[in-house]
Coordinates of C-alpha atoms in Angstrom, one line a residue:
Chain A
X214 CA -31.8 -40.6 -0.2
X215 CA -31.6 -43.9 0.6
X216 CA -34.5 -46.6 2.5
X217 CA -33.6 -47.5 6.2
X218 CA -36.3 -50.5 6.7
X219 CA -39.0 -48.8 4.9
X220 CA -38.0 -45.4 6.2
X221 CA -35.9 -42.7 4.2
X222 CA -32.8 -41.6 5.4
X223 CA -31.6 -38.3 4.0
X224 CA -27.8 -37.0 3.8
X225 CA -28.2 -33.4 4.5
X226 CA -25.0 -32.6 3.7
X227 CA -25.1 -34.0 0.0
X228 CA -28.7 -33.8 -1.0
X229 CA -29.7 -30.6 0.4
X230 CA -26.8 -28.3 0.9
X231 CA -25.4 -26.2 -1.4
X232 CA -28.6 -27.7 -4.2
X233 CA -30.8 -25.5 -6.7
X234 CA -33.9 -24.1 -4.9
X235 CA -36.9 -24.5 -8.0
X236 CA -40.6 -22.7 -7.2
X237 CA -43.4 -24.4 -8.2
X238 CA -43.1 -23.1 -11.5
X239 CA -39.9 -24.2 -12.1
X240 CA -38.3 -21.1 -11.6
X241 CA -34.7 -21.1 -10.2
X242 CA -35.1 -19.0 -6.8
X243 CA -31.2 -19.5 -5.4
X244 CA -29.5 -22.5 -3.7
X245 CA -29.5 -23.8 -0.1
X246 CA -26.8 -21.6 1.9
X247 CA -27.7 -23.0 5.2
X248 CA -30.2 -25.5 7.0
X249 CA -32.2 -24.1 10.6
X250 CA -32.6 -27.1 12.8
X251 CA -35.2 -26.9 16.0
X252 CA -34.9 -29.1 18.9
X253 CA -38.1 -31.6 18.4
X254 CA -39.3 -34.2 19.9
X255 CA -36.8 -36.8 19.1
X256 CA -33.6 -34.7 18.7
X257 CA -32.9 -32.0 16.6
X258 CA -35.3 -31.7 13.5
X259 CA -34.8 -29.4 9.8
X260 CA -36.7 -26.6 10.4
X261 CA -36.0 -24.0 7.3
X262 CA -34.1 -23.7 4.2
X263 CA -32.2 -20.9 4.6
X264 CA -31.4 -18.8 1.7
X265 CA -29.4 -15.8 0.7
X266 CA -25.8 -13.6 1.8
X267 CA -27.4 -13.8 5.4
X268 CA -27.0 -17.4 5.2
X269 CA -23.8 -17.7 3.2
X270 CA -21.3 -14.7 4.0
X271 CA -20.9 -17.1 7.8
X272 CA -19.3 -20.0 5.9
X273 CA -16.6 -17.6 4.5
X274 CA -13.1 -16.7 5.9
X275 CA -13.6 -13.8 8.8
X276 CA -12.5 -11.5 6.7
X277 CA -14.2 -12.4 3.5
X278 CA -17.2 -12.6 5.6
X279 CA -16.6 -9.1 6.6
X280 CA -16.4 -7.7 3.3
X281 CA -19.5 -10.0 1.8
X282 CA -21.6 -8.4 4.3
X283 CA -20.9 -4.7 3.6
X284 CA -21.5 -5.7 0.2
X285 CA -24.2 -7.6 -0.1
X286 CA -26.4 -7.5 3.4
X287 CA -27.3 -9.7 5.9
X288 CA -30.6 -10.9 4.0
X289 CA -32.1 -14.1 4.6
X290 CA -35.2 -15.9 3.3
X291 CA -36.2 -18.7 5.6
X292 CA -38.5 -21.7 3.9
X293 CA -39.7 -24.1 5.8
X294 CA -39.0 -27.1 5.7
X295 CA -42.8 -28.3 5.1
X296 CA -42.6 -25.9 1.6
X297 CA -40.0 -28.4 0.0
X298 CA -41.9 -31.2 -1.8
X299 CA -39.6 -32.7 -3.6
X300 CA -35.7 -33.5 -3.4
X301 CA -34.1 -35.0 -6.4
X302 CA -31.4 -33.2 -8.1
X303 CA -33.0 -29.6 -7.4
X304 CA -35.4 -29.0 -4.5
X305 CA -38.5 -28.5 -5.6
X306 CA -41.0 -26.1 -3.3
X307 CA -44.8 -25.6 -2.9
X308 CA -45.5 -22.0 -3.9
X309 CA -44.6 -19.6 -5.9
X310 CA -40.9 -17.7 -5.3
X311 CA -42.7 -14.3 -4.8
X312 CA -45.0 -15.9 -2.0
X313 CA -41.8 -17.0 0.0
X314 CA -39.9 -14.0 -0.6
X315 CA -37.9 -15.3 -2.8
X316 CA -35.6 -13.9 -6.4
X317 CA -36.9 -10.4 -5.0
X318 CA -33.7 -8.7 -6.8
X319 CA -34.6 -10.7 -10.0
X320 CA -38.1 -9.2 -10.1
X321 CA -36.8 -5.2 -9.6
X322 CA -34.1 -5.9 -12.3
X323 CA -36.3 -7.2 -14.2
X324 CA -38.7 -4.8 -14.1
X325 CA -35.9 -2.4 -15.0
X326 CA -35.2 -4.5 -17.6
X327 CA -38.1 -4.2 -19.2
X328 CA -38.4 -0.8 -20.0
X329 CA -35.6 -1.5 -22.8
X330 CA -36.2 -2.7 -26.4
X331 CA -36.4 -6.4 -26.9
X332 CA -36.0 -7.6 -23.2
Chain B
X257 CA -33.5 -27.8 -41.3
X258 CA -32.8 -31.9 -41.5
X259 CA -30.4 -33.4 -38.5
X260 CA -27.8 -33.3 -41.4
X261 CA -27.5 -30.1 -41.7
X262 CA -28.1 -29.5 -38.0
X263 CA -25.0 -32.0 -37.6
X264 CA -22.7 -30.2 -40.2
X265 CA -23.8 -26.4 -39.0
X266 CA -22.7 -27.9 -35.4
X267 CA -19.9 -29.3 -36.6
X268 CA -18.7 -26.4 -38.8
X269 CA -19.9 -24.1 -35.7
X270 CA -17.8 -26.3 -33.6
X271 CA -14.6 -25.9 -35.8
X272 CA -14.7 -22.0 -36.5
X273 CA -14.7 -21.1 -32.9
X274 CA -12.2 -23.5 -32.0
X275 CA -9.1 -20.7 -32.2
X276 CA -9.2 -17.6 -30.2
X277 CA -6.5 -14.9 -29.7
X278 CA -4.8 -17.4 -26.8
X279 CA -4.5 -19.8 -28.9
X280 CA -3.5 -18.2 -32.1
X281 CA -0.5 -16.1 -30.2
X282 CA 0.6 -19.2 -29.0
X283 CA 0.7 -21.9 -31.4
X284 CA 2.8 -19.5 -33.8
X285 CA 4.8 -18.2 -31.7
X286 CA 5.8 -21.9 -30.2
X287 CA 5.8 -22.9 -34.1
X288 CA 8.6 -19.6 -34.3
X289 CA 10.6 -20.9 -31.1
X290 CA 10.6 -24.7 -31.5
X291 CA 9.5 -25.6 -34.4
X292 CA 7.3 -28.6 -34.6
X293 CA 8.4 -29.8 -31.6
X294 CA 5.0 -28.7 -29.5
X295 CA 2.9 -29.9 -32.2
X296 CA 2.1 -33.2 -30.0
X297 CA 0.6 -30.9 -26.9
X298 CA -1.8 -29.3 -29.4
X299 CA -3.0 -33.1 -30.6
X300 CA -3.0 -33.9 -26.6
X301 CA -5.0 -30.6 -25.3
X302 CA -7.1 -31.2 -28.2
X303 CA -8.3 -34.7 -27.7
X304 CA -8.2 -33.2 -24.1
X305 CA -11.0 -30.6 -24.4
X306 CA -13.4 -33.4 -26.6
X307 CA -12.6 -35.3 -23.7
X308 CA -14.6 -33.0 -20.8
X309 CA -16.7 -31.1 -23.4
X310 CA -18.1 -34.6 -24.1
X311 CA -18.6 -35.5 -20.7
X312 CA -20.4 -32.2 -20.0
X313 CA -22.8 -32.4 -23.1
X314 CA -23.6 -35.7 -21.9
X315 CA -24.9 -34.9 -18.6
X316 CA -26.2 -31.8 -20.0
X317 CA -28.2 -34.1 -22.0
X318 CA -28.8 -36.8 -19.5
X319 CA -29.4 -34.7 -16.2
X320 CA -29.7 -31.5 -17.6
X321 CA -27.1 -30.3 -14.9
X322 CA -24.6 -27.4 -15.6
X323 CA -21.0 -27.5 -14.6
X324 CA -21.2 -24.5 -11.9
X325 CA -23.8 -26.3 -10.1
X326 CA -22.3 -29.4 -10.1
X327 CA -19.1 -27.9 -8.6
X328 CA -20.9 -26.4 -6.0
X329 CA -22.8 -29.6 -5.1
X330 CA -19.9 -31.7 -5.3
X331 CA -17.0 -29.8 -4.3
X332 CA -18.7 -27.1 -1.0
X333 CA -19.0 -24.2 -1.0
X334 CA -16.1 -23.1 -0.1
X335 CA -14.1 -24.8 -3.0
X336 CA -16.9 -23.8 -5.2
X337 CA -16.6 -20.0 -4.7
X338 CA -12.7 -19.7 -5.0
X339 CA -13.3 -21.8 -8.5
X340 CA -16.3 -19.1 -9.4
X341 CA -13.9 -16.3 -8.7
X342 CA -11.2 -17.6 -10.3
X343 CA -12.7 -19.0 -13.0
X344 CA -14.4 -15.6 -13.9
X345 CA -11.6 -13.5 -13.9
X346 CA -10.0 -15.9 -16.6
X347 CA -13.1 -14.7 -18.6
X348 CA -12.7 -11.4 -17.6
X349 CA -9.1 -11.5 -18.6
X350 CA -9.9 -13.2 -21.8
X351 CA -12.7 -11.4 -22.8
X352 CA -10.8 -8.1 -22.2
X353 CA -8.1 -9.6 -24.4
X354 CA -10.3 -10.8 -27.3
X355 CA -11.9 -7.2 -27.0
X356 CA -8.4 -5.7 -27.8
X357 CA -7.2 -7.8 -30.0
X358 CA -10.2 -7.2 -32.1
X359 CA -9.9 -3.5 -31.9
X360 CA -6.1 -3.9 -32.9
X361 CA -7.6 -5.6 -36.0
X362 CA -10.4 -2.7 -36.6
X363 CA -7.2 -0.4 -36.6
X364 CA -5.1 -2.3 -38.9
X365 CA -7.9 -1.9 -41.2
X366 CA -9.7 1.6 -40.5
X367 CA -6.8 3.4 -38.7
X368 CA -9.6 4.8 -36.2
X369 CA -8.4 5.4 -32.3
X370 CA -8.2 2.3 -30.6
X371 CA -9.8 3.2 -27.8
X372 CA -12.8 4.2 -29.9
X373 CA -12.6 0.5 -31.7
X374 CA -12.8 -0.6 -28.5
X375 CA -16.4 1.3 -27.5
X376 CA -17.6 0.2 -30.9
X377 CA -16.4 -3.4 -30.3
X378 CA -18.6 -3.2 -26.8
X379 CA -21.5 -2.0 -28.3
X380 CA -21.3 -4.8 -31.4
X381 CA -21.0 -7.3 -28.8
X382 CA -23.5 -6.1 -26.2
X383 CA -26.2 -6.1 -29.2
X384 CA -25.3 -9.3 -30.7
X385 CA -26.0 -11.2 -27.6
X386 CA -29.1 -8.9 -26.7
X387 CA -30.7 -9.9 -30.0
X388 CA -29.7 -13.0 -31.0
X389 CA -30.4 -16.4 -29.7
X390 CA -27.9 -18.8 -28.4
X391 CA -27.7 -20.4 -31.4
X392 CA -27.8 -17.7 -34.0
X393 CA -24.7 -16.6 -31.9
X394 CA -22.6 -19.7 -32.3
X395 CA -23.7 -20.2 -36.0
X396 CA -22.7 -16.6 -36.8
X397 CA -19.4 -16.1 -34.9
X398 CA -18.8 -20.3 -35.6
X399 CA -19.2 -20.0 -39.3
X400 CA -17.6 -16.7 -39.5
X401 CA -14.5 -18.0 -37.8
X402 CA -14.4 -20.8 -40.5
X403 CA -12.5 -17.9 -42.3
X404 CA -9.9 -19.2 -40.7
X405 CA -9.1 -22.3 -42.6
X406 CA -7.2 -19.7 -44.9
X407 CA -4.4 -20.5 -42.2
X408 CA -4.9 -24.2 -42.9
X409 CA -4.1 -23.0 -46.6
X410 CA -1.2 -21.2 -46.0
X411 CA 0.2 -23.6 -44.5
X412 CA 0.0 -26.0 -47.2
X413 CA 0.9 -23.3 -49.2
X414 CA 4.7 -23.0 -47.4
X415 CA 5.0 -26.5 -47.6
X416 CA 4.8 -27.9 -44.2
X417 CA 8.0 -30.3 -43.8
X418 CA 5.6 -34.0 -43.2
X419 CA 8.4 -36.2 -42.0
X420 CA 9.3 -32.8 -39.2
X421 CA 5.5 -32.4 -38.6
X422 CA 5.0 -36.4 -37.5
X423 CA 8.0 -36.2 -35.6
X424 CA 6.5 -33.3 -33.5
X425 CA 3.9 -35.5 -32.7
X426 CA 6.2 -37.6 -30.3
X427 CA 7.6 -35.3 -27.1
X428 CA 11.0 -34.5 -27.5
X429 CA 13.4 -32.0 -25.8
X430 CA 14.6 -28.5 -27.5
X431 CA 18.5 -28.7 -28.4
X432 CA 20.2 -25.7 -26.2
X433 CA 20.0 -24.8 -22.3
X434 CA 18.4 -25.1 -19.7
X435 CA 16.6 -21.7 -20.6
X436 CA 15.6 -23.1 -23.4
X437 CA 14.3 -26.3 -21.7
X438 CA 12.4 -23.9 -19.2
X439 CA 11.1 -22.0 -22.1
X440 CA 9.7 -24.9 -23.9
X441 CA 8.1 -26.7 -20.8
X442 CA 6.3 -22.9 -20.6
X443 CA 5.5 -23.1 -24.2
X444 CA 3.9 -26.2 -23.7
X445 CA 1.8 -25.1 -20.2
X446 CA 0.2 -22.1 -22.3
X447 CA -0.2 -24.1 -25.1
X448 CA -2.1 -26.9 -23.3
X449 CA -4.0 -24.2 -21.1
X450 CA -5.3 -22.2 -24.4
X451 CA -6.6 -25.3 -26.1
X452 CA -8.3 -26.7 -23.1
X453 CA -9.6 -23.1 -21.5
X454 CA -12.5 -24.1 -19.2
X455 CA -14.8 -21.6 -20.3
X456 CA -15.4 -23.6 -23.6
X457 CA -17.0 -26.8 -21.2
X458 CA -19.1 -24.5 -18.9
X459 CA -20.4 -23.4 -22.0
X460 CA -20.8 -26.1 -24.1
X461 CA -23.0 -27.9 -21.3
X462 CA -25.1 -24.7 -20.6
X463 CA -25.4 -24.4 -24.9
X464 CA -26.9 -28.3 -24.1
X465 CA -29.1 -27.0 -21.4
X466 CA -30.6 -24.3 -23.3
X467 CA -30.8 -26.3 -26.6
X468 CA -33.5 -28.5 -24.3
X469 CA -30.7 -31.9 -25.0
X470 CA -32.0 -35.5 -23.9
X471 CA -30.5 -38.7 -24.1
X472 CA -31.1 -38.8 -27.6
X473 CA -28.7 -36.1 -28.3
X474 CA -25.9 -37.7 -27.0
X475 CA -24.6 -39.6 -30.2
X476 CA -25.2 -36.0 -31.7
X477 CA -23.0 -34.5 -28.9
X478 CA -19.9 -37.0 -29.4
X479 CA -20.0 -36.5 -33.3
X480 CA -19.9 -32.5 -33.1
X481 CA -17.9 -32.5 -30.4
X482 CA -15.1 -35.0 -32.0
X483 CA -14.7 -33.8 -35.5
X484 CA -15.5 -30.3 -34.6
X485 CA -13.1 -30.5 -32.3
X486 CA -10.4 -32.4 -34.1
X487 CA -11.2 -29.6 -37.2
X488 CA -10.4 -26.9 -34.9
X489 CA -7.2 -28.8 -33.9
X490 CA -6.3 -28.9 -38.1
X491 CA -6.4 -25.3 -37.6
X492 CA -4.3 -24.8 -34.4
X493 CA -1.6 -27.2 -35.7
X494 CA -1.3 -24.8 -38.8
X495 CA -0.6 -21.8 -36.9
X496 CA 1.4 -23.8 -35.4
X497 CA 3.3 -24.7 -38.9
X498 CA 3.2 -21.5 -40.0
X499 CA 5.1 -20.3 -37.2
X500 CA 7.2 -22.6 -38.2
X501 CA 7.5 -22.2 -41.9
X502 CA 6.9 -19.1 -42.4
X503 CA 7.3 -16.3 -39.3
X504 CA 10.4 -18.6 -37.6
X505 CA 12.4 -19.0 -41.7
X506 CA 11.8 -15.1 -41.6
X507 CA 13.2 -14.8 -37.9
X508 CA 9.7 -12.7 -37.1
X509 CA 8.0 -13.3 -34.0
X510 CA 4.6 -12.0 -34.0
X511 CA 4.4 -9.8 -31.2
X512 CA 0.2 -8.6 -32.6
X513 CA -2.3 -10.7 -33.7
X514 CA -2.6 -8.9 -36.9
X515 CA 0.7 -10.3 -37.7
X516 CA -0.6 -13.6 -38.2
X517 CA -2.0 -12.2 -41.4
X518 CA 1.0 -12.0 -42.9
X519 CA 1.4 -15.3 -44.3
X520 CA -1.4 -15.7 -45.9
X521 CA -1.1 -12.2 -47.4
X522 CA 1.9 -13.5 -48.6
X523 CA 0.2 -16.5 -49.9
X524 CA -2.8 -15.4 -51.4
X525 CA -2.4 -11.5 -51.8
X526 CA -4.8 -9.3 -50.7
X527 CA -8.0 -11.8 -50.3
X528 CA -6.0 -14.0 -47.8
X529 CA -5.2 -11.0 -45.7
X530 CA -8.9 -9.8 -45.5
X531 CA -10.2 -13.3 -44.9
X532 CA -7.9 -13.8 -42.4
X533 CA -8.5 -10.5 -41.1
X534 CA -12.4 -11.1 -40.9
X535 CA -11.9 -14.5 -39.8
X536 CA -9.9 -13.3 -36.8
X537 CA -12.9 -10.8 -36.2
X538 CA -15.1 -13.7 -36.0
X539 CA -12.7 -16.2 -34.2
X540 CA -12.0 -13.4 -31.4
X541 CA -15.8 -12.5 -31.5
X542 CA -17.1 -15.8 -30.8
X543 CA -14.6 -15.9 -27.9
X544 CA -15.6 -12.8 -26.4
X545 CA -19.0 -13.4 -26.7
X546 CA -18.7 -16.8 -25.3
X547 CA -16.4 -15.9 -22.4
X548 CA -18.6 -13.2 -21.5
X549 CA -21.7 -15.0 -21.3
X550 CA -19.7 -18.2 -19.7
X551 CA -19.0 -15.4 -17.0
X552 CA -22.6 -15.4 -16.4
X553 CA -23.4 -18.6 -17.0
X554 CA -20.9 -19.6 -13.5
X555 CA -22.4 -16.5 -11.7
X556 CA -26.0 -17.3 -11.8
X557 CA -25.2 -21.6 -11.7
X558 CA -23.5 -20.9 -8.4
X559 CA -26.3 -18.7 -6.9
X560 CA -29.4 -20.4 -8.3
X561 CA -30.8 -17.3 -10.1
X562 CA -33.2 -18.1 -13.7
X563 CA -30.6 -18.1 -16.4
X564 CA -30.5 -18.5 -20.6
X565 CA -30.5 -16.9 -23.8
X566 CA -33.8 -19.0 -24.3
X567 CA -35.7 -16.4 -21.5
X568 CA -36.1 -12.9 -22.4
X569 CA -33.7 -10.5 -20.2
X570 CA -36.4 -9.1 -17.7
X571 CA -37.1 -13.1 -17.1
X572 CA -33.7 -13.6 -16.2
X573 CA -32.2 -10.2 -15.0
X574 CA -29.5 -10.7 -12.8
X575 CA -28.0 -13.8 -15.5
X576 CA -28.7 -10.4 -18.1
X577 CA -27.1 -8.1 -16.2
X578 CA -24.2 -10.8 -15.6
X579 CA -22.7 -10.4 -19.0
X580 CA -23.1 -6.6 -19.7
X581 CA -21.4 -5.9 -16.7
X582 CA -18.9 -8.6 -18.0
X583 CA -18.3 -6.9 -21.3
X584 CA -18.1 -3.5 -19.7
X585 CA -15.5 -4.5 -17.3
X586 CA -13.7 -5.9 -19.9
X587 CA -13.8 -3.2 -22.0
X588 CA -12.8 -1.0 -19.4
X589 CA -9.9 -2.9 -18.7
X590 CA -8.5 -3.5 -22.4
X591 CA -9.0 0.7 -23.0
X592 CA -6.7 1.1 -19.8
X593 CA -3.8 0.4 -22.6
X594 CA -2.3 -2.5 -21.1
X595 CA -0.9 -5.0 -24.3
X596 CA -4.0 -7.7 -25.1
X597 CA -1.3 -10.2 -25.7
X598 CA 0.1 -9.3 -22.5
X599 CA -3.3 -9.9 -21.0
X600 CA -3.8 -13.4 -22.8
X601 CA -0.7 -14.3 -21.1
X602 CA -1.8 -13.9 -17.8
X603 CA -5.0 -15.4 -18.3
X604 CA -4.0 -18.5 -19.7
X605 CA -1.5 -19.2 -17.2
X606 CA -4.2 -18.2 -14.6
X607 CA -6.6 -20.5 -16.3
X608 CA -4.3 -23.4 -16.4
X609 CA -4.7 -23.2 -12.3
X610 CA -8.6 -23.2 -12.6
X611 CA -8.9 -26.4 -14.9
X612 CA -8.2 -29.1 -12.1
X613 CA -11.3 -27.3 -10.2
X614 CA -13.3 -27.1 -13.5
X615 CA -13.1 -30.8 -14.6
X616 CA -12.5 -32.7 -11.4
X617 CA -16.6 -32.4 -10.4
X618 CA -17.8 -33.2 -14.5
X619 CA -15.4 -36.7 -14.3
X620 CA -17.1 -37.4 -10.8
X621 CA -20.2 -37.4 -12.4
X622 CA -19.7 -38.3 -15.5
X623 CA -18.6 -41.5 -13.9
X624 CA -21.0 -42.0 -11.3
X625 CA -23.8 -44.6 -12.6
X626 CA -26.1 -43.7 -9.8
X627 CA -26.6 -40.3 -11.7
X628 CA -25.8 -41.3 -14.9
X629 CA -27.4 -44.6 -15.3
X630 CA -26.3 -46.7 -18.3
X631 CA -24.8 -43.0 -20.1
X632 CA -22.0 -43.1 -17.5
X633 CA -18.5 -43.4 -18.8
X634 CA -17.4 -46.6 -20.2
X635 CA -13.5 -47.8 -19.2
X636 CA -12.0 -45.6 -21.9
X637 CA -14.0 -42.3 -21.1
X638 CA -12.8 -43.0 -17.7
X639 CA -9.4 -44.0 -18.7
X640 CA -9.0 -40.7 -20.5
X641 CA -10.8 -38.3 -18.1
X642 CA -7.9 -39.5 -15.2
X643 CA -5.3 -39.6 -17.8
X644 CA -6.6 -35.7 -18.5
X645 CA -7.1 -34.8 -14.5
X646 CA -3.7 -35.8 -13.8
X647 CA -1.4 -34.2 -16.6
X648 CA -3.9 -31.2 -15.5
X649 CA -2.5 -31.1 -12.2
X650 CA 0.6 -31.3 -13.3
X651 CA 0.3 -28.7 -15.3
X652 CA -1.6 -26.1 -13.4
X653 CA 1.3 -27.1 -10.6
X654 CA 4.1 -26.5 -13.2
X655 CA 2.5 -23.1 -14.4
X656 CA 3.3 -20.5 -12.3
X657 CA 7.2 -21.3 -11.4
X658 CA 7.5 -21.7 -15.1
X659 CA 6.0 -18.3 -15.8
X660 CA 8.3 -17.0 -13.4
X661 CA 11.2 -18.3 -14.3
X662 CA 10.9 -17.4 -17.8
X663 CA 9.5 -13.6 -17.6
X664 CA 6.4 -14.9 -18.7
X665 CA 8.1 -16.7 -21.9
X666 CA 10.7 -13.8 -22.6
X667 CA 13.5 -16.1 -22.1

């Protein structure tokens, strides 16, 4: 991020994309796969995060995409773009994962998980 | 525990799981075939890997940032993925191999059905991690490995020729064909490739993370890393001279692992073949352990998902599930019968082809003083790291022609 005469100009591409998504506890809930852009008042504006094999199986090859998405889904967990408070090296969100939706296959392997000894 | 001992446990850790069965085919059997002449590629690769391991401790420490993520950040995603995949099947390949090897060394021992060793071996492995912590696993397989310095004995023990030895230090060409040329060049590839296998970085800097390292860790870091390092070299260049010495004066060329044994049962009788024996245990342990949870390390870096030895399982599932699935895989794979050396082979010429991806990103940020602040590198980290990145390139470029060309090293 860098200051434009006192405003903040952000580089999508290198600070957002592709970067660690952290709840508001800290917990690591997956990485930015894609941004949603709206048309706003002044050009086009971020509208969501977007998060999840929904959001990353259409940067792929055709055919890799193919395959992605009979193995893994189409899902996709939009976060808007008013949830992030904080960019630095991760980007840091308001609420909780569970709230947005998000590490849902975490929590059901986990629970899974915990029926063993020692987990 | 005082930060001495902390620093000579590291240290020692550092050292013991410096050799794994890559590494040990190789350096004897390039000691068998040329002598000391590769001994300079193991000082090289060795400086090599304290090279990017320090660099990825250090922003471990500083930025708290592990490898995978960096790639991903730095290099797309595209880039990124086809480094995750490849990079994970090394450990796949090299886990499976470390599996075998280790149930080739139950077997030499017990006489049991291999492919029973190698269900036992998965089960011993799959605990270990379960219930230990990160750092109980490095001290135990670390300091267990240490057995190995009964190599280092051995060697001195068949009289390494000095005058020969420092000579291998300086490159020079194999008397004989161009086979033999071709042959050497490949020696040197796999050589270079098992000393400097990537897995060791991605999990050196995730070991960083999960040890909770700041900027005050980093002179810790550079010690452990450099003699550690340089100890585990010792090691490597006495395989290397007992090829040499002792397997090539005999005209064998160890074609097992357990083979390695030999000399120092020939040295010191039936305690140097045990240690040996247990030492390889631990050496190929520690490797198979470490690959496995590197695997899952990458995996749950690239995709964001909560992941560490420090968080109970159901707290970080998918990173959990990561390396059982890992082990199992490679479990399967080694009880298919295919040859673990055979399997080594491919995945450190495979690997050689990842470590460009691997160690481009950690040198971009490693010298980047917007990220780094004052801990960036300093002329001669830099100097190195390019020196490192190039030969690399070279290398992982040279690989695969020389693998074909020499039937995978048969000549």
């Amino acid at each position: 991020m860098t200051a434009v005469g006192g405003m903040r100009r952000l580089d999508l591409l290198r600070e957002v994309l592709d970067h660690e998504v952290v709840d508001v506890e800290g917990t690591s809930c997956g990485m930015v796969d894609d941004i949603e852009f709206a048309a706003g008042e002044r050009g086009p504006e971020v509208a969501a995060l977007l998060i999840g094999p929904g959001a990353w199986t259409p940067r792929l090859p055709a055919l890799f995409a193919l395959a992605c998405e009979r193995l893994f889904g189409r899902g996709v967990v939009r976060v808007p773009w008013p949830e992030v408070s904080e960019i630095s090296e991760t980007i840091r969100l308001r609420s909780k994962a569970s709230e947005l939706g998000l590490g849902r296959l975490d929590r059901k392997a986990g629970r899974w998980l915990a029926a063993l000894p020692k987990s | 525990m005082g930060k001495f001992g902390e620093i000579f446990l590291g240290i020692l850790s550092a050292m013991g799981g410096f050799v794994e069965i890559g590494e040990l085919t190789f350096s004897v059997n390039a000691g068998v075939r040329f002598d000391y002449r590769l001994l300079w590629v193991t000082a090289i690769g060795t400086l090599g890997i304290m090279v990017y391991c320090e660099m990825a401790g250090r922003i471990a420490a500083v930025r708290q940032r592990p490898v995978f993520s960096l790639i991903r950040e730095r290099t797309g995603y595209r880039s990124a993925l086809l480094t995750l995949i490849a990079a994970n099947l090394v450990n796949l390949l090299t886990c499976a191999a470390e599996i075998g090897g280790i149930a080739l060394l139950w077997q030499l021992l017990s006489g049991a059905p291999y492919r029973a060793l190698i269900l036992l071996a998965l089960a011993v492995f799959v605990l270990a991690v379960w219930l230990l912590s990160f750092q109980a696993i490095e001290r135990v397989f670390g300091l267990g490995g240490l057995l190995m310095i009964v190599f280092i004995g051995a060697a001195l023990h068949f009289g390494p020729d000095w005058p020969r030895l420092g000579a291998g230090l300086v490159p020079s060409l194999p008397e004989g064909g161009p086979r033999d040329t071709l042959l050497y060049f490949y020696f040197a590839v796999a050589l270079m490739s098992s000393i400097m296998l990537p897995y060791e970085t991605y999990l050196y800097a995730s070991g960083g993370i999960e040890d909770k390292w700041t900027a005050s860790d980093i002179g810790l870091n550079r010690l452990v890393v450099s003699v550690g390092f340089a100890l585990g070299g010792v090691l490597s260049a006495a395989l290397l001279a007992l090829g040499a010495d002792f397997f090539g004066a005999r005209d064998i060329e160890p074609q097992l692992p357990g083979t390695a044994a030999l000399a120092t049962a020939a040295a010191y009788g039936k305690a140097g073949l045990y240690a040996a024996l247990i030492g390889m245990f631990f050496a190929f342990g520690g490797a198979a352990v470490e690959t496995a949870l590197s695997g899952a390390y990458n995996l749950a870096q690239f995709a964001g998902w909560p992941w560490g030895k420090t968080k109970r399982p159901r707290d970080a599932a998918r990173f959990a599930l990561a390396w059982i699935a890992l082990f199992v895989l490679a479990a399967a794979l080694i009880a298919t019968g295919i040859d673990p050396v055979k399997v080594v082979e491919y995945s450190i010429v495979f690997s050689v082809v990842v470590l460009p991806f691997s160690y481009f990103p950690v040198l971009m940020v490693a010298r980047d003083p917007r990220i780094m602040g004052k801990h960036a590198n300093g002329r001669l980290a830099n100097a190195l790291g390019w020196f490192y990145l190039v030969t690399i390139t070279l290398t992982a470029i040279a690989a695969l022609p020389l693998f074909v060309l020499t039937h995978a090293g048969q000549g």
